[in-house]
Amino acid sequence: MNTISIIGNSTMKPSCRFLISTKSPVFFKHHHSLTNNLSGNQFKFDKTKRSLACSFRILGFRTIFNEAQKSFCVPNISFGQSRLITGGSRGISVVASVASQFREFSTSVETRVNDKNFERIFVQNGINVKPLVVERIDKDENVLGDEEPRLGVLVDDGESVNREDLDGGQGVEIVSTKREESDIEKEAWKLLNDAVVMYCGSPVGTVAANDPGDKMPLNYDQVFVRDFVPSALAFLLRGEGEIVKNFLLHALQLQSWEKTVDCYSPGQGLMPASFKVRTVPLDDNKLEEVLDPDFGESAIGRVAPVDSGLWWIILLRAYGKLTGDYALQERVDVQTGMKLILNLCLADGFDMFPSLLVTDGSCMIDRRMGIHGHPLEIQALFYSALRSSREMLVVNDGSKNLVRAINNRLSALSFHIREYYWVDMRKINEIYRYKTEEYSTEAINKFNIYPEQIPSWLMDWIPEEGGYLIGNLQPAHMDFRFFTLGNLWSVVSSLGTPKQNESILNMIEAKWDDLVGNMPLKICYPALESEDWRIITGSDPKNTPWSYHNGGSWPTLLWQFTLACMKMNRMELAHKAIALAEKRLQADHWPEYYDTRAGKFIGKQSRLYQTWTVAGFLTSKILLENPEKAALLFWDEDYDLLEICVCGLNTSGRKRCSRVAAKSQILV
């Protein structure tokens, strides 16, 4: 086994490298244009030591290995410095960024397309890899002052700053200052800044929790992909894009890390659940920083994080929408990473449904809670990631099959969820009268659901007005629990129909005491109790009834609730929920979750100073004050999708599928 050390040195920055153990020869492909653009700098590749030394200040470069063995070194990832400068007398804030001028260098890449494999990237010598990328940064001399502002903190210089970005686009963004921040907001920003993780001198994310009294942080000191999303949105809404860009690119680099569990490797394109910056010793008493990712091989239950790649795509879209930096989406390595995630999700399998089949614990609910199969949360995120990808993918001959597959899946998935996951009083009464054991293409009870499955609590709980999307659907099984994240994200992404989206918020309002109570919002309702808890959770001591994932109240869901309310013009509900959270979060030291049926008590194993609790609160406040920015983050109904029918029945001698008849109903 050979050990390769990729070392990068940068001016006034600590060195960093990725250490890889390889079992096969290492290939390094050097693009001819690299040396042509590095005049005055040195670029050395020592074959004897197998190390890559860089004396110029760079943002990133990649060495090329085989598809499971890739190495990256990013000594300094200052992809763009952001400053927020306020003019006190004028009452405005000017958001500007230092221009980051970069070039991309890649190996020669060609595409081959067929009906099953949407796209593969082939490089000379048969190595399936991402391109070599080298970037340079040139500081904008117009930026005032030498001191770097902290993330999310206004610097009051009283003067404007001009910026000219790479696309020749907007130079200055004007953000109105409506009010002074409250004490709780100031504390929240301080906590969020304190949670920032630095790697080689640049911010790359935020830790999951930053509790100074926690002597056993477990993995709460890592940067989680899903946990960072509300933090990223808070920074983006504040005008700070550097940390988000760094995070997106570092997570992309880790996507191709070699990962195995018991000598088995998952599919290419899997994003890590989290990563940690570790300091390792070198020779001569020197230290260096390395990134250590976790793809689930260290997680409880060893479950791969299905939602990580979906959140990464959603965040990539949000970054472009809120910063105007669409060049990041168009980079070859970013496009390739996005395609790898999509190919992994769209791969053919044995499943008969357009929904994504996953195991238990593969999303925010990352412990055994009976959500294996086709959980709503994954389907809503999958739908959002598909819609995001369709906006960002560069359409050409090499990607047209993938784009077609995305459109077909979006159409089938939206119909499937709207038609079969939706329940209200009328639908429950229909299920109550179902006939079973129907063998026919015209069967009404397509999944052979037994009416006895309808739980007794639901018969009395469902309101006259309102409805929701159930938690899961499989043959002969409907999970009637209300899962908040899946329903909220269905509203945000327009996975539900306009009427269904409105009904979801109507039901939350009607069942406010159950779903919100003293602290927004329940992760699911109701909790599994008694024998159900013992059988379904395996007697999990952390998921006891009305605690943690089993009916606990999670303040981080507040930002998604706010976004859904703003989309449906129900801001009064968002204000009401934020007011509830504002009363307790600061006094309770920003817990991860709350326990009991009404969410009265801090969770028995809840971490304090939980970062996504802090970020969720801040993001909610900023969204309400900036509806034009909130509008960039949600999706409107796409009526073109309803015109696409991918059902194979329409080309056979059998009866045409029922979508045409059903479409008039689901659009109501």
XYZ file of C-alpha atoms in Angstrom:
668
model
C 0.000 0.000 0.000
C 1.356 3.372 -0.993
C 0.799 6.588 0.893
C 0.509 9.822 -1.039
C 0.884 13.194 0.607
C -0.603 16.142 -1.216
C 0.833 19.265 0.395
C -0.003 22.861 -0.388
C 1.598 25.968 1.026
C 0.079 29.414 0.754
C 1.103 32.860 1.812
C 0.412 33.441 5.515
C -1.916 30.424 5.612
C -1.407 27.035 7.287
C -0.682 24.133 5.003
C -3.325 21.552 4.333
C -3.526 18.249 2.620
C -5.589 15.132 2.148
C -3.913 11.856 3.017
C -4.922 8.898 0.872
C -3.837 5.293 1.053
C -3.852 3.799 -2.405
C -3.708 0.267 -3.644
C -2.920 1.113 -7.235
C -0.614 3.479 -9.109
C -1.425 7.140 -8.913
C -2.216 9.047 -12.084
C -1.675 12.762 -12.387
C -2.778 14.577 -15.492
C -1.389 18.063 -15.991
C -3.307 20.358 -18.322
C -1.026 22.123 -20.798
C -2.586 25.514 -20.085
C -1.666 25.360 -16.418
C 1.918 26.463 -16.815
C 0.934 29.074 -19.352
C -1.135 30.943 -16.767
C 1.173 30.791 -13.801
C 3.881 33.194 -14.847
C 5.897 34.392 -11.925
C 4.766 31.481 -9.764
C 6.172 28.042 -9.189
C 4.348 24.778 -9.682
C 6.399 21.705 -8.792
C 5.577 18.040 -8.836
C 8.217 15.954 -7.105
C 7.887 12.418 -8.422
C 10.207 11.074 -5.789
C 8.271 12.420 -2.812
C 4.944 12.352 -4.629
C 4.010 15.724 -3.250
C 2.531 18.764 -4.900
C 4.023 22.067 -3.726
C 2.484 25.431 -4.521
C 4.166 28.671 -3.603
C 1.497 30.903 -5.129
C -1.759 31.732 -3.407
C -4.425 29.430 -4.791
C -7.998 28.515 -4.032
C -7.970 24.911 -5.021
C -6.527 22.228 -7.197
C -7.105 18.576 -7.747
C -4.996 15.568 -8.522
C -6.497 12.845 -10.616
C -6.829 9.283 -9.322
C -9.179 6.470 -10.131
C -12.868 6.899 -9.361
C -12.634 5.710 -5.776
C -9.295 7.298 -4.940
C -9.209 11.072 -5.407
C -7.256 13.640 -3.532
C -7.678 17.341 -3.153
C -5.787 20.121 -1.481
C -7.212 23.568 -0.954
C -4.686 25.611 1.004
C -6.736 28.784 0.910
C -10.319 28.906 -0.200
C -11.119 32.575 -0.076
C -13.546 32.207 -2.953
C -14.954 35.667 -2.369
C -14.723 38.073 0.507
C -17.960 39.719 1.567
C -18.382 42.974 3.385
C -21.446 44.603 4.819
C -20.998 48.348 5.174
C -23.582 50.611 6.694
C -24.015 54.299 6.264
C -25.381 55.570 9.533
C -26.909 58.818 8.323
C -28.499 57.331 5.242
C -29.964 54.300 6.988
C -28.935 51.811 4.325
C -26.594 48.848 4.093
C -24.409 48.292 1.086
C -23.445 44.720 0.354
C -20.384 44.278 -1.777
C -17.927 41.533 -2.499
C -14.317 41.420 -3.462
C -13.984 40.184 -7.006
C -12.558 36.703 -7.159
C -10.982 36.157 -10.546
C -10.455 32.552 -11.312
C -9.780 30.184 -14.147
C -10.773 26.588 -14.521
C -8.465 24.012 -15.981
C -9.724 20.531 -16.692
C -8.650 17.363 -18.328
C -10.156 16.570 -21.684
C -13.623 15.239 -21.011
C -16.003 13.511 -23.366
C -19.491 12.160 -22.766
C -21.145 8.976 -23.835
C -24.885 8.616 -23.544
C -27.286 5.722 -23.639
C -30.801 5.155 -22.392
C -29.868 3.590 -19.063
C -26.706 5.389 -18.006
C -27.593 9.034 -18.427
C -24.021 10.272 -18.511
C -20.550 9.105 -17.666
C -17.405 11.152 -17.567
C -14.457 9.576 -19.351
C -10.910 10.869 -19.109
C -7.874 9.679 -20.988
C -6.320 6.455 -19.675
C -9.810 5.313 -18.661
C -9.893 7.106 -15.322
C -13.391 8.193 -14.322
C -12.700 11.387 -12.418
C -13.497 15.037 -11.987
C -11.423 17.733 -13.677
C -8.287 19.351 -12.401
C -9.239 22.792 -11.168
C -6.908 25.657 -10.380
C -8.151 29.004 -9.231
C -6.458 32.285 -8.447
C -7.666 35.220 -6.465
C -6.964 38.867 -7.084
C -8.023 41.383 -4.478
C -10.157 44.307 -5.475
C -8.175 47.392 -4.677
C -11.387 49.371 -4.215
C -12.216 47.580 -0.994
C -11.789 49.893 1.963
C -9.754 48.807 4.945
C -7.578 45.791 5.599
C -9.495 44.248 8.457
C -11.620 41.263 7.517
C -15.164 41.537 8.884
C -16.569 38.636 10.857
C -19.308 36.598 9.280
C -22.695 38.183 9.712
C -21.358 41.361 11.368
C -21.916 44.803 9.901
C -18.870 46.996 9.430
C -19.822 50.643 9.746
C -17.521 52.544 7.436
C -20.112 54.993 6.197
C -18.953 54.687 2.584
C -20.073 52.631 -0.366
C -18.073 49.903 -2.036
C -18.097 49.121 -5.740
C -17.815 45.595 -7.056
C -17.600 44.214 -10.556
C -18.174 40.490 -10.651
C -16.974 38.015 -13.213
C -20.158 38.172 -15.242
C -20.005 41.946 -15.433
C -23.203 42.013 -13.409
C -24.414 43.869 -10.394
C -21.842 45.816 -8.472
C -23.690 46.838 -5.342
C -26.755 45.435 -3.667
C -28.762 47.808 -1.507
C -30.447 46.310 1.530
C -32.729 48.512 3.569
C -32.213 48.646 7.308
C -35.671 48.405 8.808
C -34.882 48.148 12.481
C -32.175 47.561 15.018
C -31.462 43.976 15.992
C -32.887 42.777 19.283
C -30.705 41.358 22.048
C -31.719 37.800 21.200
C -30.754 38.311 17.566
C -27.397 39.785 18.538
C -26.722 36.797 20.780
C -27.833 34.421 18.023
C -25.425 35.995 15.521
C -22.594 35.768 18.031
C -23.341 32.095 18.636
C -23.534 31.408 14.910
C -20.196 33.141 14.317
C -18.631 31.209 17.182
C -19.802 27.953 15.588
C -17.939 28.619 12.330
C -15.363 25.977 11.413
C -12.138 27.153 9.771
C -10.083 25.029 7.411
C -6.719 26.307 6.208
C -7.703 29.828 7.184
C -11.112 29.893 5.494
C -14.636 29.227 6.827
C -16.129 25.946 5.601
C -19.215 25.396 7.753
C -20.600 25.379 11.276
C -20.446 22.706 13.965
C -23.681 20.957 14.882
C -23.529 22.173 18.488
C -21.160 24.384 20.416
C -22.044 23.650 24.037
C -19.098 24.630 26.266
C -20.380 22.346 29.012
C -20.542 19.247 26.829
C -17.631 16.985 27.749
C -18.616 14.266 25.250
C -19.571 15.977 21.981
C -19.650 12.683 20.026
C -20.142 13.889 16.436
C -21.780 17.200 17.363
C -18.436 18.917 16.743
C -18.639 18.070 13.034
C -20.068 19.970 10.069
C -23.256 18.180 8.981
C -24.615 18.806 5.496
C -28.274 18.965 6.554
C -27.508 20.944 9.706
C -25.552 23.576 7.815
C -28.423 24.493 5.461
C -30.173 26.959 7.838
C -26.770 28.410 8.783
C -25.950 28.843 5.099
C -29.250 30.588 4.434
C -28.723 32.927 7.384
C -25.301 33.921 6.042
C -26.591 34.272 2.469
C -29.533 36.406 3.537
C -27.064 38.550 5.465
C -24.881 38.992 2.383
C -22.119 36.549 3.382
C -21.554 34.078 0.568
C -17.954 32.996 1.100
C -18.598 30.359 3.744
C -21.401 28.811 1.692
C -19.317 28.610 -1.457
C -16.444 27.061 0.463
C -18.788 24.512 2.002
C -20.323 23.554 -1.333
C -16.935 23.011 -2.958
C -15.383 21.124 -0.041
C -18.400 18.827 0.223
C -18.073 18.269 -3.522
C -14.431 17.301 -3.096
C -15.353 14.796 -0.408
C -18.052 13.288 -2.629
C -15.511 11.028 -4.314
C -13.689 10.006 -1.151
C -13.065 6.310 -0.782
C -15.713 4.925 1.575
C -16.270 1.332 2.609
C -18.215 -0.561 5.236
C -17.089 -4.173 5.681
C -15.245 -4.093 2.352
C -18.285 -2.770 0.464
C -18.473 0.624 -1.215
C -21.726 2.512 -1.923
C -22.535 4.045 -5.286
C -20.483 6.872 -6.732
C -21.975 10.274 -6.011
C -22.808 9.771 -2.335
C -22.323 12.942 -0.286
C -20.969 12.677 3.262
C -23.278 13.088 6.226
C -20.650 15.257 7.884
C -16.979 16.110 7.991
C -14.515 17.270 10.601
C -11.321 19.300 10.425
C -8.578 17.365 12.170
C -5.026 18.430 12.977
C -2.388 15.789 12.355
C 1.333 15.952 13.158
C 3.996 16.193 10.481
C 7.742 15.896 10.635
C 9.812 18.629 12.315
C 7.105 19.273 14.936
C 4.739 20.750 12.348
C 0.969 20.340 12.223
C -1.453 20.383 9.346
C -5.210 20.308 8.865
C -7.057 17.514 7.073
C -10.731 16.905 6.350
C -12.189 13.687 7.734
C -15.600 12.830 6.193
C -18.247 10.422 7.499
C -20.412 8.711 4.889
C -22.323 6.709 7.462
C -19.589 4.227 8.233
C -19.288 5.744 11.719
C -22.950 6.684 12.169
C -25.331 4.924 14.510
C -26.739 2.028 12.506
C -24.254 2.573 9.653
C -26.870 4.183 7.420
C -25.855 6.154 4.345
C -27.152 9.761 4.370
C -29.535 9.806 1.418
C -30.628 13.388 2.102
C -27.101 14.894 2.068
C -26.802 14.985 -1.710
C -30.345 16.339 -2.045
C -29.673 19.148 0.448
C -26.405 19.953 -1.344
C -28.231 20.482 -4.641
C -30.951 22.569 -2.973
C -28.334 24.742 -1.261
C -26.405 25.150 -4.525
C -29.533 26.620 -6.124
C -30.160 28.887 -3.124
C -26.579 30.161 -3.301
C -27.015 31.177 -6.927
C -30.414 32.765 -6.333
C -29.310 34.849 -3.344
C -25.852 35.878 -4.542
C -26.289 36.050 -8.305
C -23.112 33.966 -8.647
C -24.377 31.476 -11.213
C -20.829 30.820 -12.411
C -20.402 28.350 -9.559
C -23.244 26.190 -10.889
C -21.707 26.166 -14.355
C -18.292 24.894 -13.279
C -17.400 21.543 -14.798
C -16.695 19.900 -11.441
C -19.953 21.176 -9.938
C -21.965 20.017 -12.951
C -20.265 16.617 -12.721
C -20.950 16.294 -8.999
C -24.600 17.167 -9.526
C -24.919 14.552 -12.263
C -23.354 11.883 -10.060
C -25.949 12.531 -7.355
C -28.781 12.443 -9.880
C -27.531 9.263 -11.534
C -27.391 7.614 -8.113
C -30.980 8.658 -7.350
C -32.365 7.868 -10.811
C -30.684 4.486 -11.207
C -32.949 1.664 -12.306
C -33.999 -0.844 -9.674
C -36.748 -3.266 -8.743
C -39.103 -0.628 -7.391
C -42.436 -0.029 -9.149
C -42.937 3.471 -7.762
C -41.392 6.815 -8.803
C -40.678 7.590 -5.151
C -37.192 6.971 -3.778
C -36.739 3.754 -1.799
C -34.546 4.160 1.297
C -33.758 2.433 4.565
C -34.706 3.585 8.045
C -32.628 6.445 9.457
C -31.455 7.879 6.134
C -32.578 11.491 6.698
C -33.157 13.925 9.580
C -34.768 11.060 11.490
C -31.511 9.119 11.578
C -32.546 6.412 14.033
C -34.974 3.520 13.740
C -38.449 5.043 13.583
C -40.293 2.883 11.064
C -39.753 5.216 8.096
C -38.039 2.700 5.818
C -39.596 2.472 2.385
C -40.762 5.693 0.741
C -40.798 8.347 3.496
C -42.356 11.683 2.604
C -39.332 13.692 3.760
C -37.059 12.014 1.225
C -39.630 12.350 -1.558
C -40.098 16.081 -0.916
C -36.345 16.691 -0.875
C -35.907 14.472 -3.939
C -38.546 16.472 -5.804
C -36.903 19.758 -4.774
C -33.461 18.531 -5.839
C -34.826 17.437 -9.215
C -36.443 20.829 -9.798
C -33.252 22.568 -8.690
C -31.117 20.443 -10.992
C -33.371 21.121 -13.945
C -32.713 24.831 -13.430
C -28.947 24.474 -13.057
C -27.902 21.715 -15.459
C -26.151 22.871 -18.618
C -28.193 21.282 -21.391
C -26.152 19.790 -24.209
C -25.886 16.542 -26.103
C -24.215 14.921 -23.135
C -26.921 15.846 -20.618
C -30.120 15.767 -22.662
C -30.967 12.194 -21.616
C -30.500 13.112 -17.986
C -32.715 16.178 -18.362
C -35.374 14.027 -20.006
C -35.170 11.527 -17.157
C -35.530 14.365 -14.627
C -38.649 15.700 -16.342
C -40.210 12.258 -16.511
C -39.467 11.538 -12.867
C -40.781 14.922 -11.726
C -44.044 14.311 -13.543
C -44.518 10.804 -12.207
C -43.435 11.679 -8.669
C -45.728 14.692 -8.334
C -48.720 12.689 -9.513
C -47.862 9.758 -7.237
C -47.554 11.871 -4.095
C -50.578 14.048 -4.802
C -52.831 11.146 -5.645
C -51.789 8.488 -3.134
C -50.194 10.265 -0.136
C -52.930 12.858 0.396
C -55.514 12.356 3.152
C -58.350 14.517 4.411
C -61.828 13.741 5.724
C -63.081 12.705 2.300
C -60.063 10.528 1.521
C -60.093 8.788 4.903
C -63.765 7.991 4.460
C -62.924 6.559 1.041
C -60.192 4.351 2.528
C -62.591 3.314 5.280
C -64.875 1.847 2.584
C -62.116 0.264 0.494
C -62.605 -3.174 -1.027
C -59.505 -5.327 -0.779
C -57.845 -8.054 -2.864
C -58.603 -6.283 -6.147
C -56.743 -7.791 -9.076
C -57.163 -5.396 -11.966
C -55.487 -2.492 -13.713
C -58.630 -0.524 -12.823
C -58.460 -1.251 -9.099
C -59.385 1.613 -6.794
C -57.452 0.238 -3.831
C -54.204 -0.012 -5.809
C -51.963 -0.731 -2.820
C -54.366 -3.176 -1.157
C -54.738 -1.052 1.972
C -56.892 -2.670 4.655
C -59.396 -0.255 6.239
C -58.447 -1.616 9.658
C -55.102 0.166 9.249
C -56.757 3.526 9.870
C -55.682 4.314 13.456
C -58.329 5.238 15.983
C -56.594 8.508 16.876
C -56.866 9.713 13.266
C -60.639 9.281 13.042
C -61.145 11.873 15.774
C -58.063 14.012 15.035
C -58.468 14.918 11.377
C -60.180 18.340 11.108
C -63.163 19.116 8.915
C -61.072 21.610 6.963
C -57.538 20.714 6.055
C -55.482 17.670 5.291
C -51.902 16.461 4.935
C -49.564 14.080 3.140
C -49.045 10.808 4.999
C -45.589 9.757 6.121
C -45.096 6.644 4.001
C -46.778 4.406 1.440
C -45.943 0.820 0.554
C -47.945 -2.217 -0.505
C -50.612 -2.881 2.157
C -49.145 -0.164 4.369
C -49.919 3.511 4.951
C -48.104 5.393 7.703
C -50.717 7.934 8.797
C -48.364 9.886 11.066
C -47.922 13.569 10.281
C -44.266 14.300 9.484
C -43.660 18.041 9.617
C -40.547 18.427 7.480
C -41.983 16.414 4.596
C -45.258 18.337 4.594
C -43.583 21.738 4.895
C -41.111 21.004 2.129
C -43.939 19.713 -0.060
C -45.507 23.159 0.292
C -42.211 24.949 -0.406
C -41.432 22.860 -3.504
C -45.022 22.668 -4.811
C -44.952 18.890 -4.583
C -48.517 19.259 -3.353
C -51.207 20.999 -5.358
C -52.063 24.620 -4.500
C -55.186 23.428 -2.707
C -53.275 20.737 -0.823
C -50.609 23.230 0.220
C -53.262 25.538 1.589
C -54.951 22.653 3.394
C -51.686 21.599 5.071
C -51.307 25.031 6.676
C -55.008 25.059 7.568
C -54.534 21.763 9.404
C -51.475 23.027 11.266
C -53.518 26.035 12.363
C -56.465 23.844 13.394
C -54.178 21.467 15.330
C -51.856 24.159 16.676
C -51.801 22.803 20.229
C -50.754 19.360 19.000
C -48.231 20.323 16.316
C -46.797 23.513 17.845
C -47.791 23.710 21.493
C -45.248 25.570 23.585
C -42.405 25.258 21.072
C -42.529 24.894 17.285
C -42.604 22.307 15.777
C -43.317 18.629 16.300
C -41.067 16.512 14.118
C -43.913 14.011 13.820
C -47.329 13.387 15.338
C -48.357 11.345 17.213
C -45.569 9.630 19.116
C -45.129 5.874 19.074
C -46.120 4.545 22.478
C -46.304 1.271 24.386
C -46.102 -1.787 22.138
C -45.686 0.295 18.961
C -42.641 2.001 20.489
C -41.149 -1.316 21.560
C -41.615 -3.033 18.188
C -40.988 -0.174 15.750
C -38.084 1.593 17.488
C -36.619 -1.528 19.073
C -37.168 0.029 22.539
C -34.863 2.935 21.659
C -34.121 4.758 24.950
C -33.508 8.038 23.118
C -36.713 7.904 21.085
C -39.070 7.404 23.999
C -42.609 8.767 23.475
C -42.723 12.534 22.890
C -38.950 12.844 22.848
C -36.295 13.367 20.163
C -37.505 11.939 16.819
C -40.522 10.294 18.417
C -42.774 13.332 18.719
C -40.173 15.800 20.010
C -40.391 19.516 19.196
C -37.553 20.847 16.995
C -37.057 24.632 16.786
C -34.932 24.266 13.641
C -38.114 23.461 11.690
C -39.147 27.071 12.261
C -37.396 28.410 9.149
C -39.073 25.873 6.882
C -42.448 26.652 8.446
C -41.802 30.360 7.889
C -40.899 29.803 4.246
C -44.028 27.690 3.667
C -46.222 30.319 5.351
C -44.726 33.109 3.250
C -45.317 31.168 0.057
C -48.985 30.651 0.923
C -49.398 34.217 2.233
C -49.998 33.032 5.813
C -47.416 35.217 7.513
C -49.542 35.518 10.651
C -48.856 31.851 11.417
C -45.113 32.371 11.018
C -45.176 35.443 13.291
C -47.104 33.463 15.905
C -44.636 30.567 15.848
C -41.573 32.831 15.954
C -43.027 34.722 18.932
C -43.403 31.421 20.795
C -39.812 30.423 20.091
C -38.474 33.858 20.955
C -39.892 33.619 24.468
C -37.849 30.571 25.418
C -34.884 29.855 23.150
C -32.502 32.379 24.651
C -33.462 31.563 28.235
C -33.164 27.828 27.555
C -29.744 28.219 25.870
C -30.891 27.226 22.375
C -31.684 23.500 22.839
C -31.658 20.945 20.052
C -35.184 19.731 20.837
C -37.932 19.776 23.464
C -39.809 16.889 25.093
C -43.384 16.120 26.204
C -46.606 16.257 24.251
C -46.794 20.066 24.430
C -43.043 20.705 24.126
C -42.713 22.151 27.625
C -39.402 20.682 28.728
C -35.910 20.787 27.243
C -35.100 17.371 25.775
C -33.594 14.920 28.211
C -30.557 14.360 25.974
C -30.786 17.638 24.066
C -27.542 19.460 23.307
C -27.547 23.143 24.201
C -26.357 25.886 21.861
C -27.459 23.775 18.909
C -26.356 25.620 15.790
C -29.309 24.854 13.552
C -31.662 25.978 16.318
C -29.852 29.329 16.331
C -29.686 29.518 12.536
C -33.299 28.464 12.060
C -34.458 31.307 14.294
C -32.277 33.884 12.519
C -33.285 32.689 9.066
C -36.967 32.906 9.996
C -36.602 36.488 11.207
C -34.692 37.593 8.103
C -37.102 35.856 5.720
C -40.096 37.651 7.187
C -38.361 41.000 6.710
C -37.274 40.185 3.147
C -40.192 38.588 1.280
C -38.509 39.242 -2.063
C -35.597 37.020 -0.989
C -37.930 34.365 0.419
C -39.597 34.201 -2.991
C -36.269 33.104 -4.488
C -36.174 30.017 -2.271
C -39.515 28.368 -3.029
C -41.033 26.981 -6.216
C -44.349 27.792 -7.852
C -46.568 25.225 -9.481
C -45.101 23.871 -12.733
C -48.127 23.166 -14.917
C -45.974 21.856 -17.759
C -45.119 18.811 -15.645
C -48.765 17.827 -15.553
C -48.812 17.528 -19.327
C -46.035 14.917 -19.349
C -47.215 11.323 -19.217
C -44.493 8.706 -18.961
C -46.820 5.778 -18.395
C -46.041 2.851 -20.669
C -49.685 1.858 -20.896
C -50.480 4.493 -23.488
C -48.335 2.745 -26.111
C -49.643 -0.749 -25.466
C -52.903 -2.439 -26.234
C -54.071 -1.945 -22.660
C -56.166 0.897 -21.378
C -54.561 4.322 -21.118
C -53.422 5.285 -17.630
C -55.772 7.147 -15.322
C -53.673 10.294 -15.035
C -55.710 12.223 -17.593
C -58.899 11.697 -15.616
C -57.228 12.280 -12.282
C -55.441 15.451 -13.379
C -58.633 17.484 -13.326
C -59.159 16.444 -9.708
C -55.679 17.064 -8.307
C -55.548 20.530 -9.840
C -58.606 21.678 -7.915
